[in-house]
mmCIF file of C-alpha atoms and ligand atoms in Angstrom:
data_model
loop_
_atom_site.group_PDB
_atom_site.id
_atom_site.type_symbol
_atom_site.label_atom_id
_atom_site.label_comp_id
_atom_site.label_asym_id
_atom_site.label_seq_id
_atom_site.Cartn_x
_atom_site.Cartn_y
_atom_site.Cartn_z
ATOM 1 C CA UNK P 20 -72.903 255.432 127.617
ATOM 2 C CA UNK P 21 -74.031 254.392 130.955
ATOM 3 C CA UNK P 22 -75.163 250.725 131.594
ATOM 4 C CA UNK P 23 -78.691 250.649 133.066
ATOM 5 C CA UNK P 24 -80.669 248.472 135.045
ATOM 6 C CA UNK P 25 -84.713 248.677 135.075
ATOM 7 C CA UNK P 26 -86.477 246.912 137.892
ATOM 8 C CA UNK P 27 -89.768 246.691 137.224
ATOM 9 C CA UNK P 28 -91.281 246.305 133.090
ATOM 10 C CA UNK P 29 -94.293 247.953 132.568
ATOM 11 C CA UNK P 30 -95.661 250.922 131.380
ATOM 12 C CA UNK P 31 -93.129 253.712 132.851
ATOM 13 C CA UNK P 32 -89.838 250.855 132.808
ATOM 14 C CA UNK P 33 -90.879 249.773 129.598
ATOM 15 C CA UNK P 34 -91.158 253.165 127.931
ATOM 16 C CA UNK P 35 -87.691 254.064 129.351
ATOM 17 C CA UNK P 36 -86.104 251.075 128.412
ATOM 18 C CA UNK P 37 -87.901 251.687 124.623
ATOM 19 C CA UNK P 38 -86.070 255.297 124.605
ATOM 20 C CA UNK P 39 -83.011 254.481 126.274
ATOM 21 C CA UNK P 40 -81.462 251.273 124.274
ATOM 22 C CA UNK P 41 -82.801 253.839 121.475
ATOM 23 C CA UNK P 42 -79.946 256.295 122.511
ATOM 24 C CA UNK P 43 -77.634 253.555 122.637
ATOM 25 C CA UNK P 44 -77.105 252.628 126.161
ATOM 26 C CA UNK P 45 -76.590 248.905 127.562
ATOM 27 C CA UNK P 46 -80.401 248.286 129.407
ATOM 28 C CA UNK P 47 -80.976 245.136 131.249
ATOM 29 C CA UNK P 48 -84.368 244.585 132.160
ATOM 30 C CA UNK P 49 -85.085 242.700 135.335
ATOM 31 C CA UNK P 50 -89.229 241.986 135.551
ATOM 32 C CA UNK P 51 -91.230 239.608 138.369
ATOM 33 C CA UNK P 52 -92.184 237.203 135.529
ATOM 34 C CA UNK P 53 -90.711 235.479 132.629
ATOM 35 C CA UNK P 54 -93.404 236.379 130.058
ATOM 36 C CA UNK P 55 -92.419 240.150 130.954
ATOM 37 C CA UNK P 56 -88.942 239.962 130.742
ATOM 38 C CA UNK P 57 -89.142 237.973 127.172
ATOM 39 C CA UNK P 58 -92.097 240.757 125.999
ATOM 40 C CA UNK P 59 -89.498 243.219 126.537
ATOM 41 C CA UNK P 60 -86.435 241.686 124.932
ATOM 42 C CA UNK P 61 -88.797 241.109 122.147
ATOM 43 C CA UNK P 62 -90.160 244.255 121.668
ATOM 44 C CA UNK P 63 -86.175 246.313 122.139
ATOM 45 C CA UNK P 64 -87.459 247.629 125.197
ATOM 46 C CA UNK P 65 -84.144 245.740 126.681
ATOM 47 C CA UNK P 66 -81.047 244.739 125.521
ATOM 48 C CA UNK P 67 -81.088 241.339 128.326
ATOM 49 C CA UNK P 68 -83.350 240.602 131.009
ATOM 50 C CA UNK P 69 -84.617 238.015 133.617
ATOM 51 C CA UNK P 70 -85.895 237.653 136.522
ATOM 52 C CA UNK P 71 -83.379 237.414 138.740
ATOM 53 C CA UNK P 72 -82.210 240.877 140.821
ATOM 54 C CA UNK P 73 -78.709 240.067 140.335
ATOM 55 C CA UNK P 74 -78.592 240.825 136.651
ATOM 56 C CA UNK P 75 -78.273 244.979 138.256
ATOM 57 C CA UNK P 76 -74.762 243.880 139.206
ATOM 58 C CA UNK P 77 -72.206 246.408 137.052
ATOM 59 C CA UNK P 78 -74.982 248.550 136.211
ATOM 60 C CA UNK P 79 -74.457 252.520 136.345
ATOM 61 C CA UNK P 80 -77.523 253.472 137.169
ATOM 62 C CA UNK P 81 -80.573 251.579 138.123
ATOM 63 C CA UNK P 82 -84.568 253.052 137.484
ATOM 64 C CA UNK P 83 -86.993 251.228 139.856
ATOM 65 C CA UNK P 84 -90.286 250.974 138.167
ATOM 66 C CA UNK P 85 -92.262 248.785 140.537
ATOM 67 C CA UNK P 86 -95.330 249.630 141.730
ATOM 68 C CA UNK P 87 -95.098 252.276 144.614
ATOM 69 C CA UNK P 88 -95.657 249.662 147.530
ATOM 70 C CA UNK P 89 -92.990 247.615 146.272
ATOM 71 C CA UNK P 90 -90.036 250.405 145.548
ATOM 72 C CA UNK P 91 -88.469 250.397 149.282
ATOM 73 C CA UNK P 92 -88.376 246.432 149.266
ATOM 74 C CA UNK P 93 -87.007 245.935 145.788
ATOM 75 C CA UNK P 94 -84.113 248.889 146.322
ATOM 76 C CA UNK P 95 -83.027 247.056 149.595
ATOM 77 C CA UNK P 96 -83.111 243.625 147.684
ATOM 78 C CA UNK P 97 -80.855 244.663 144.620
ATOM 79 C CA UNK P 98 -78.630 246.824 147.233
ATOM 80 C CA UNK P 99 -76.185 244.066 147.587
ATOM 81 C CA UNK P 100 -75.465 243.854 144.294
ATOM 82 C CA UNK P 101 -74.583 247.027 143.214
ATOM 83 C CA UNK P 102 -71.110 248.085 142.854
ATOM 84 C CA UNK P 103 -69.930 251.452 144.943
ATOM 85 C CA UNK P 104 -70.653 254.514 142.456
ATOM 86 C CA UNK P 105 -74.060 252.764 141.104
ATOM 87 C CA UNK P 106 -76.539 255.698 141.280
ATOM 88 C CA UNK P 107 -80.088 254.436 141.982
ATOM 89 C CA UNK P 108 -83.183 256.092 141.418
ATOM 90 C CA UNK P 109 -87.048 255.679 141.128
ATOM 91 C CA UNK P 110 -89.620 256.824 139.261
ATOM 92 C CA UNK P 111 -92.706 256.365 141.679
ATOM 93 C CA UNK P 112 -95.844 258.913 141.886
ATOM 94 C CA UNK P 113 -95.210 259.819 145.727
ATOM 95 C CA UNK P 114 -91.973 261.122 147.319
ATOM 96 C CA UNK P 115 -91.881 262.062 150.914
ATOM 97 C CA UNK P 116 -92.791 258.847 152.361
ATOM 98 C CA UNK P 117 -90.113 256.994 150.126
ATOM 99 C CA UNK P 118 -87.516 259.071 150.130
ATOM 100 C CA UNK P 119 -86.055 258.706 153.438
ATOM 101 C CA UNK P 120 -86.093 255.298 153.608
ATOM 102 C CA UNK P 121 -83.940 255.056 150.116
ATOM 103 C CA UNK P 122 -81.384 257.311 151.164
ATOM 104 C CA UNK P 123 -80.734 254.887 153.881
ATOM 105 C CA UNK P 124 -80.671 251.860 151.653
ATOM 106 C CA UNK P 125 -77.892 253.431 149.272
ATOM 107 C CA UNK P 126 -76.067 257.030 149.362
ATOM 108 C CA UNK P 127 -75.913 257.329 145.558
ATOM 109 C CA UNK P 128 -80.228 257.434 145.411
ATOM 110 C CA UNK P 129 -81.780 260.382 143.537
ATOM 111 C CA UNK P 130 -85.806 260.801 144.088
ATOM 112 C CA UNK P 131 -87.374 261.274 140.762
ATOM 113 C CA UNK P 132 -90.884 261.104 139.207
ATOM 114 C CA UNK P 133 -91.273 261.308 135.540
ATOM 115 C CA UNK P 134 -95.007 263.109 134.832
ATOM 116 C CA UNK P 135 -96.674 261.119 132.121
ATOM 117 C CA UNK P 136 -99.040 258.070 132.015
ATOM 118 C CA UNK P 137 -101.505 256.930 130.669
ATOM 119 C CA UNK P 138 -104.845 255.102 131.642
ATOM 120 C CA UNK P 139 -103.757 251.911 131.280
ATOM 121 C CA UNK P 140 -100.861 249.789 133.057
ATOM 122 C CA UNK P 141 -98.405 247.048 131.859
ATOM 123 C CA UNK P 142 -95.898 246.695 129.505
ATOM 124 C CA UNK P 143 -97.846 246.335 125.994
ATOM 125 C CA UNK P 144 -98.984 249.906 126.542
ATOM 126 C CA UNK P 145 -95.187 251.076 126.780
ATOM 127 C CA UNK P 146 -94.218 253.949 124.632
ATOM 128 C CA UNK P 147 -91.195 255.433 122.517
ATOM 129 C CA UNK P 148 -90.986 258.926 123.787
ATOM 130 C CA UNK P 149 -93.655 259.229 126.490
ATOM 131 C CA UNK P 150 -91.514 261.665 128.213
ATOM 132 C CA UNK P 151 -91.086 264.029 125.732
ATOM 133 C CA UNK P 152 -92.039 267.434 126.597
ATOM 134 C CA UNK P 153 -93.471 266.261 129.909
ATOM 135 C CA UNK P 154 -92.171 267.412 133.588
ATOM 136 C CA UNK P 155 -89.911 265.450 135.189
ATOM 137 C CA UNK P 156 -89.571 265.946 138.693
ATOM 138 C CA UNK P 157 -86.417 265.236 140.751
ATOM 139 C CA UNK P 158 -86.376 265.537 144.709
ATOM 140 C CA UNK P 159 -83.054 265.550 145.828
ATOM 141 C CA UNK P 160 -82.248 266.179 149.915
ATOM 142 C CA UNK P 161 -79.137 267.488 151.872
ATOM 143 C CA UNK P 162 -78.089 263.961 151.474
ATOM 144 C CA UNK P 163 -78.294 263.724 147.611
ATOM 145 C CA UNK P 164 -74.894 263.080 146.503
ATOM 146 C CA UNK P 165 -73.972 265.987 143.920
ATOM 147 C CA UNK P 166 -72.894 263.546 140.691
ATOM 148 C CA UNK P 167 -75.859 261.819 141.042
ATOM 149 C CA UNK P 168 -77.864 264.068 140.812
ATOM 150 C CA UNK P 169 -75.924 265.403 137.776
ATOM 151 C CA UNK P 170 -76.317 261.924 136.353
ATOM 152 C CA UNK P 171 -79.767 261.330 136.358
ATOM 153 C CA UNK P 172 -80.456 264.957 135.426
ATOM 154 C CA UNK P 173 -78.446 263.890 131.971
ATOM 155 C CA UNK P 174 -80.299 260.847 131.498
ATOM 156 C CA UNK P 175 -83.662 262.231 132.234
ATOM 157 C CA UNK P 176 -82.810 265.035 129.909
ATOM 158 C CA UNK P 177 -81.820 262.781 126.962
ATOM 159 C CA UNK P 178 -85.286 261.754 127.068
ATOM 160 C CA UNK P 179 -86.596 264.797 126.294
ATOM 161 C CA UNK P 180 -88.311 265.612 129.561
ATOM 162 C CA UNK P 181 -88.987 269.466 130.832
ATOM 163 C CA UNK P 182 -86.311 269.136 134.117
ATOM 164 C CA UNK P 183 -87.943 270.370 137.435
ATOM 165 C CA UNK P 184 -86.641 270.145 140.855
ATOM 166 C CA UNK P 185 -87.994 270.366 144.394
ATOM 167 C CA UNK P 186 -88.158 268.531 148.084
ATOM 168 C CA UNK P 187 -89.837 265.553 148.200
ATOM 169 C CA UNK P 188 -92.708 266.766 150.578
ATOM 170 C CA UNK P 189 -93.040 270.012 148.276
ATOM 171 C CA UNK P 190 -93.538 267.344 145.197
ATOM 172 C CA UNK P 191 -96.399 265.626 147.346
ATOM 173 C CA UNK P 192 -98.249 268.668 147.746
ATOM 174 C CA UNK P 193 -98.292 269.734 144.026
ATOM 175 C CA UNK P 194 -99.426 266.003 142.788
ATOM 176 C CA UNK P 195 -101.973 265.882 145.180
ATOM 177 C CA UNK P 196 -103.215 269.132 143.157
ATOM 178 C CA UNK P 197 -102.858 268.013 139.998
ATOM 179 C CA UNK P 198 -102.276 264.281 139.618
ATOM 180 C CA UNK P 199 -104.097 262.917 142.704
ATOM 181 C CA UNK P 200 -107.035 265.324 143.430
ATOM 182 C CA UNK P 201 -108.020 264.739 139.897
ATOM 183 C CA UNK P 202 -108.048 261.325 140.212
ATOM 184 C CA UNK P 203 -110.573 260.991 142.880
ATOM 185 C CA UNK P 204 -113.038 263.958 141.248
ATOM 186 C CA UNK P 205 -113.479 262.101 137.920
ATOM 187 C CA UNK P 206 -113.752 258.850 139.698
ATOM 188 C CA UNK P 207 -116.519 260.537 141.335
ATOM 189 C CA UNK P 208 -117.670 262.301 138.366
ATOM 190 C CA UNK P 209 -118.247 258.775 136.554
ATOM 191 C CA UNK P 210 -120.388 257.336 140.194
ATOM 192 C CA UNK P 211 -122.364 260.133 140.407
ATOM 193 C CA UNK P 212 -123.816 259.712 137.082
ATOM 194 C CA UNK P 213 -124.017 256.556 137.721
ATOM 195 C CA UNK P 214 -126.170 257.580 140.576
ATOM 196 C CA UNK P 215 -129.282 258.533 138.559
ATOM 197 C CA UNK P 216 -132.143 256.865 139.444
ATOM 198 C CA UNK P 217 -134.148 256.896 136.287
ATOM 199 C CA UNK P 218 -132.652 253.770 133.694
ATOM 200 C CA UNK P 219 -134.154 255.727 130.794
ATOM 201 C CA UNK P 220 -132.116 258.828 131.815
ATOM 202 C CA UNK P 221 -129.062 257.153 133.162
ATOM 203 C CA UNK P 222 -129.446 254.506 129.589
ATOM 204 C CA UNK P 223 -129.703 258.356 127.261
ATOM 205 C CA UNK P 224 -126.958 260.242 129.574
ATOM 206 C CA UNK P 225 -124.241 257.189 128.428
ATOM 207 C CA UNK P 226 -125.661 257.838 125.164
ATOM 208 C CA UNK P 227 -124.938 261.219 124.557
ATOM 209 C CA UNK P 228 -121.688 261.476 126.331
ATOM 210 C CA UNK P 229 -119.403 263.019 123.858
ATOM 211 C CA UNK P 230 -116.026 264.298 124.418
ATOM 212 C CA UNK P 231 -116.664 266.675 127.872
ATOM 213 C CA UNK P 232 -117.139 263.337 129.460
ATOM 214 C CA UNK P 233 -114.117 261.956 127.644
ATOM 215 C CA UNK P 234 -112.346 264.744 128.720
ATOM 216 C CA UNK P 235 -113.274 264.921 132.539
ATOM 217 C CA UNK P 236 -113.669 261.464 133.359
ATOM 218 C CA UNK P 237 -110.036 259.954 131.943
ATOM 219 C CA UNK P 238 -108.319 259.651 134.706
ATOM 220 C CA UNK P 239 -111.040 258.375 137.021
ATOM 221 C CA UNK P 240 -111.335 255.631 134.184
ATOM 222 C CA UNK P 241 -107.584 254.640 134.955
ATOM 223 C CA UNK P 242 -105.997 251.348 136.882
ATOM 224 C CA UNK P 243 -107.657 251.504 140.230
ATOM 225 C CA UNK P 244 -104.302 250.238 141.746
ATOM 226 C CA UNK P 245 -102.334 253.338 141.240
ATOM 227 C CA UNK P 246 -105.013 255.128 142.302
ATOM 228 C CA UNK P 247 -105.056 253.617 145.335
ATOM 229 C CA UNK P 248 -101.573 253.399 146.163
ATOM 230 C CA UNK P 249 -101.810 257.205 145.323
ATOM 231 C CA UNK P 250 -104.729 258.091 148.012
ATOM 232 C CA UNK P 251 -102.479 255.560 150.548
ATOM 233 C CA UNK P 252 -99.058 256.961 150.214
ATOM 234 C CA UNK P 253 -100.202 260.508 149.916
ATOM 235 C CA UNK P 254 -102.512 260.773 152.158
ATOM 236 C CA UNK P 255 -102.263 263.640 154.232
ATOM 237 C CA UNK P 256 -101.317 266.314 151.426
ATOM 238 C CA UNK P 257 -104.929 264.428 149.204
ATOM 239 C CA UNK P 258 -106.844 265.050 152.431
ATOM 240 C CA UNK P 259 -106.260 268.620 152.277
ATOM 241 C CA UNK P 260 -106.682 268.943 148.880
ATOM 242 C CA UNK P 261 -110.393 267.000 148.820
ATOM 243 C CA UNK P 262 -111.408 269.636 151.994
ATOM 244 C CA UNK P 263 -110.328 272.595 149.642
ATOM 245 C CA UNK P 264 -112.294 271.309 146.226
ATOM 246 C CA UNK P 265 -115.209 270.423 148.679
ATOM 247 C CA UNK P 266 -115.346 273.827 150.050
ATOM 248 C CA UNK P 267 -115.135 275.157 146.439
ATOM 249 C CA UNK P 268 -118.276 273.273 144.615
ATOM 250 C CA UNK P 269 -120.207 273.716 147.828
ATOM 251 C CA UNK P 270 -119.384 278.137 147.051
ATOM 252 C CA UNK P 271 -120.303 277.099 143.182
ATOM 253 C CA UNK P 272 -123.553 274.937 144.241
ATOM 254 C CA UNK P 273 -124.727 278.027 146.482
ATOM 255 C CA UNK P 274 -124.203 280.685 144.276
ATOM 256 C CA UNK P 275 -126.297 278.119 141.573
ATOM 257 C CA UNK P 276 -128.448 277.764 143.959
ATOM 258 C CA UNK P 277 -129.623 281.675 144.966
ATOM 259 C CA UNK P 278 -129.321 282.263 141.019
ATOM 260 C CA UNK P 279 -126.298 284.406 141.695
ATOM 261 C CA UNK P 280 -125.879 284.490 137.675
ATOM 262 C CA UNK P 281 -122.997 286.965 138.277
ATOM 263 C CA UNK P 282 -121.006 285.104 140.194
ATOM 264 C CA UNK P 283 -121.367 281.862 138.493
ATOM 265 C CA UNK P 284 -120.129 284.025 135.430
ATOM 266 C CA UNK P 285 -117.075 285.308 137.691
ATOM 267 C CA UNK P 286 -116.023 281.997 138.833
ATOM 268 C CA UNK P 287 -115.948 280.483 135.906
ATOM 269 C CA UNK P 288 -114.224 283.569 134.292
ATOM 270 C CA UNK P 289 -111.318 282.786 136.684
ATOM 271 C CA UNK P 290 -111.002 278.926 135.889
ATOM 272 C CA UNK P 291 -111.256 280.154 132.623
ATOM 273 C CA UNK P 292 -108.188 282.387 133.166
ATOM 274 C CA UNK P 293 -106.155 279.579 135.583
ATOM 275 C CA UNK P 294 -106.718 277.097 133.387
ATOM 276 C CA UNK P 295 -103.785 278.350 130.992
ATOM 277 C CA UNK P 296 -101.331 278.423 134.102
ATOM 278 C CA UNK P 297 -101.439 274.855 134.681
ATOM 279 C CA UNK P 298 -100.921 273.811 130.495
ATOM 280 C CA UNK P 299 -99.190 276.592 129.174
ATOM 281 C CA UNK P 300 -96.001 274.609 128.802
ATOM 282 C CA UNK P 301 -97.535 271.644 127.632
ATOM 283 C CA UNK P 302 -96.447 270.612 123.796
ATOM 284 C CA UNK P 303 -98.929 267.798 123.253
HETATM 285 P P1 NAP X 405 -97.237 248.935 135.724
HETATM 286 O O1 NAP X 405 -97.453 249.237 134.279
HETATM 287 O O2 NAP X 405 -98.274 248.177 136.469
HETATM 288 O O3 NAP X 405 -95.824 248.192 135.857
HETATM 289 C C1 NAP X 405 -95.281 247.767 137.062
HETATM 290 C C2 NAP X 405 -94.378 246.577 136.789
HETATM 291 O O4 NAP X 405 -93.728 246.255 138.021
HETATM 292 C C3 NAP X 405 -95.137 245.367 136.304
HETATM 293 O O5 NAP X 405 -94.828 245.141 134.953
HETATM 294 C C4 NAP X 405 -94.672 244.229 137.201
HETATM 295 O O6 NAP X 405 -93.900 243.277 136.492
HETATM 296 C C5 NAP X 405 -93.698 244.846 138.161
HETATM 297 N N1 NAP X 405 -94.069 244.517 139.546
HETATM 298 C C6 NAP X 405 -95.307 244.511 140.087
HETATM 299 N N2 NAP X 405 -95.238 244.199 141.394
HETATM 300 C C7 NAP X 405 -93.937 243.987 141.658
HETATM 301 C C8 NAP X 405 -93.247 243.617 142.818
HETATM 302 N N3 NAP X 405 -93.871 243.395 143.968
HETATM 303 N N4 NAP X 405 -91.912 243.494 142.729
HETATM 304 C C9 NAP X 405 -91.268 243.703 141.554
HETATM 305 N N5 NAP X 405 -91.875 244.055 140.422
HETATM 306 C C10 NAP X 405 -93.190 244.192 140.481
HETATM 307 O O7 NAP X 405 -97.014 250.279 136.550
HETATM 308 P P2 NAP X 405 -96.462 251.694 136.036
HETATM 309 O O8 NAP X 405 -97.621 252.528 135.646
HETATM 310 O O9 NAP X 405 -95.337 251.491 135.079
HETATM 311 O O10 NAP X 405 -95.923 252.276 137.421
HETATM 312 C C11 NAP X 405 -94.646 251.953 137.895
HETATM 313 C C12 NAP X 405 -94.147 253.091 138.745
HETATM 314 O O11 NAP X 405 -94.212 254.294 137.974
HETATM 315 C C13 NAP X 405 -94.973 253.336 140.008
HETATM 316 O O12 NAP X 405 -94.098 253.580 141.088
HETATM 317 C C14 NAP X 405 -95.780 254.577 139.678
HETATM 318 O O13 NAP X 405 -96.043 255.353 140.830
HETATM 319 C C15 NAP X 405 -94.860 255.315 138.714
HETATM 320 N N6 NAP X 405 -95.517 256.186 137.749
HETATM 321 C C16 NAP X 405 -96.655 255.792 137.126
HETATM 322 C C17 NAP X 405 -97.260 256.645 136.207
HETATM 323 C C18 NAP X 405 -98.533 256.253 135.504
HETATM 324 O O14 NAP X 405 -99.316 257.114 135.115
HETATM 325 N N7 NAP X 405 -98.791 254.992 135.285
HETATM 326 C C19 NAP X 405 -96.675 257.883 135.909
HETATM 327 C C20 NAP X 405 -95.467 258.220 136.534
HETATM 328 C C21 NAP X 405 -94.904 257.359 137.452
HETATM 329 P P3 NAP X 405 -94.448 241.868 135.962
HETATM 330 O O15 NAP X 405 -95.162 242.187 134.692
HETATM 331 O O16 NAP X 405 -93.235 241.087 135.757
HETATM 332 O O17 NAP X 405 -95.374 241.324 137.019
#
C-alpha cells in the first residue's frame, strides 16, 4: 500500500481519494478550507485531512488537484515537506506550460492528466470510479525518473483508467482537439441561439430543445473557471485549433450556401465515419 497525499478536494481529488482509501491505501486529504477537509473525511473520500500542507509529510506519493493556476505554487509549498523518494504528481488539464517548472521543484514529479469530468466542480459532485474506462494521460520527459513513473502508472491503473502516454506539448495539442476546442464551440453554440432576435422564436427554440441540444451544448454549460484556465494555459495549441474549425464551417456554410447538396451529403458522410475514431474505445 502506498500512503497518499491529495492537495486539493474537489471533484477530480475527491473522486480519487473515494477510489483509493477504497483499495485500501492510507489517503490524507489536505483542502484550502475546513468545511472541505471535514466533507471529505465524512464522506470516506479521506482517511485524515486538514488544512495545513504539512500533513504530505511521509506520504508516498502526492496527487495535486488544485485548480490549474494554483498547481506550480502549491507543489513548491509542500516541497519541503516531503521526504526523498516521495513521487509527486498532478492531475491538471494542461501540460507543457507546467511541466517544466515541476520537474524543477522535485525530481520524483510525473505529469499526468486523468480524462474525465464532469460539468460541475467541487467536492459534493465527487465520484466512486470516475476513472474507469477513461484515458489517462501521463507525460513523462528525459527527466522523469524511471520508478516513478512505474509508480504512478500502478496507481493510475488500479483505478481502472485506459493508460496512455506522450510529451507534454504532444498532450496540449490533442486536448485542445478534443477537450478544449469543444469547449469554446458549445459555449458558442448556447450564445448564438441566444442571439435570435425574435423573443417568440428565441422563447419556442428553449422550448423544444430536446436532447441534440443536450448533447452539443454540455460542455459549454460547464464551470466557466476551467474553461478559462483552459483557453489561458493552452493558448497557443486552442488558437490553432479555433483557425482550423473556423475554416471548416465557413467550407460547410458555402457549400449550404450554393446548394451544393452533394457535398453537404459528403461532409457529413465523413464526420459520420470519424466520429467512431474518436469513441470507439469508450465503455460508457
Ligand atoms: P474543483 O472541483 O474546483 O476542485 C479544486 C479544489 O482545489 C477545490 O475543492 C479547492 O478546495 C481547491 N483549491 C482551489 N484553489 C486553491 C488554491 N489556490 N490552493 C489550494 N487549493 C485550492 O476542480 P477540479 O475539477 O477537481 O479540477 C482540479 C484539477 O483537475 C485541475 O487542475 C483541472 O485542470 C484538473 N482536471 C479537471 C477535470 C474536470 O473536468 N473538472 C478533468 C481532469 C482534470 P476548497 O474547497 O478547500 O476551496
Amino acid at each position: 500500500m502506498e500512503r497518499i497525499a491529495i492537495v486539493g478536494l474537489g471533484l477530480i481529488g475527491g473522486s480519487l481519494g473515494l477510489d483509493l482509501t477504497r483499495y485500501g491505501h492510507p489517503v490524507v486529504g489536505i483542502a484550502r478550507r475546513a468545511e472541505t477537509a471535514e466533507e471529505a473525511l465524512a464522506m470516506g473520500a479521506v482517511t485524515e485531512a486538514g488544512t495545513e500542507l504539512a500533513l504530505v509529510t511521509g506520504a508516498d506519493v502526492v496527487f495535486i488537484c488544485t485548480p490549474i493556476d494554483a498547481v506550480v505554487a502549491t507543489a513548491a509549498a509542500i516541497a519541503p515537506y516531503l521526504s526523498t523518494g516521495a513521487v509527486m504528481t498532478d492531475v491538471a488539464s494542461v501540460k507543457g506550460e507546467l511541466v517544466p517548472s515541476l520537474e524543477a521543484l522535485w525530481p520524483g514529479f510525473v505529469g499526468g492528466h486523468p480524462m474525465a469530468g464532469k460539468a460541475e466542480a467541487g467536492l459534493a459532485v465527487a465520484e466512486a470510479g470516475l476513472f474507469q474506462g477513461r484515458p489517462y494521460v501521463l507525460t513523462p520527459t528525459e527527466r522523469t525518473v524511471p520508478e516513478a513513473l512505474e509508480r504512478v502508472r500502478a496507481i493510475a491503473a488500479s483505478l481502472g483508467a485506459n493508460l496512455c502516454q506522450c510529451h507534454p506539448d504532444q498532450h496540449d495539442r490533442a486536448v485542445a482537439w478534443i477537450s478544449h476546442l469543444p469547449v469554446m464551440v458549445s459555449s458558442s453554440l448556447i450564445l448564438a441561439c441566444q442571439g435570435e432576435s425574435d423573443p417568440a422564436i428565441l422563447a419556442l427554440a428553449q422550448t423544444l430543445a430536446s436532447s441534440g441540444f443536450q448533447d452539443t451544448s454540455r460542455v459549454g454549460g460547464g464551470v466557466p473557471e476551467l474553461g478559462t484556465l483552459m483557453a489561458r494555459h493552452n493558448r497557443t495549441a486552442l488558437l490553432d485549433a479555433l483557425t482550423q474549425y473556423q475554416h471548416q464551417l465557413e467550407q460547410l456554410k458555402t457549400l449550404i450556401a450554393t446548394e451544393d447538396w452533394d457535398a453537404v451529403h459528403t461532409t457529413l458522410t465523413h464526420s459520420q465515419t470519424a466520429r467512431s475514431v474518436y469513441l470507439h474505445h469508450r465503455q460508457r
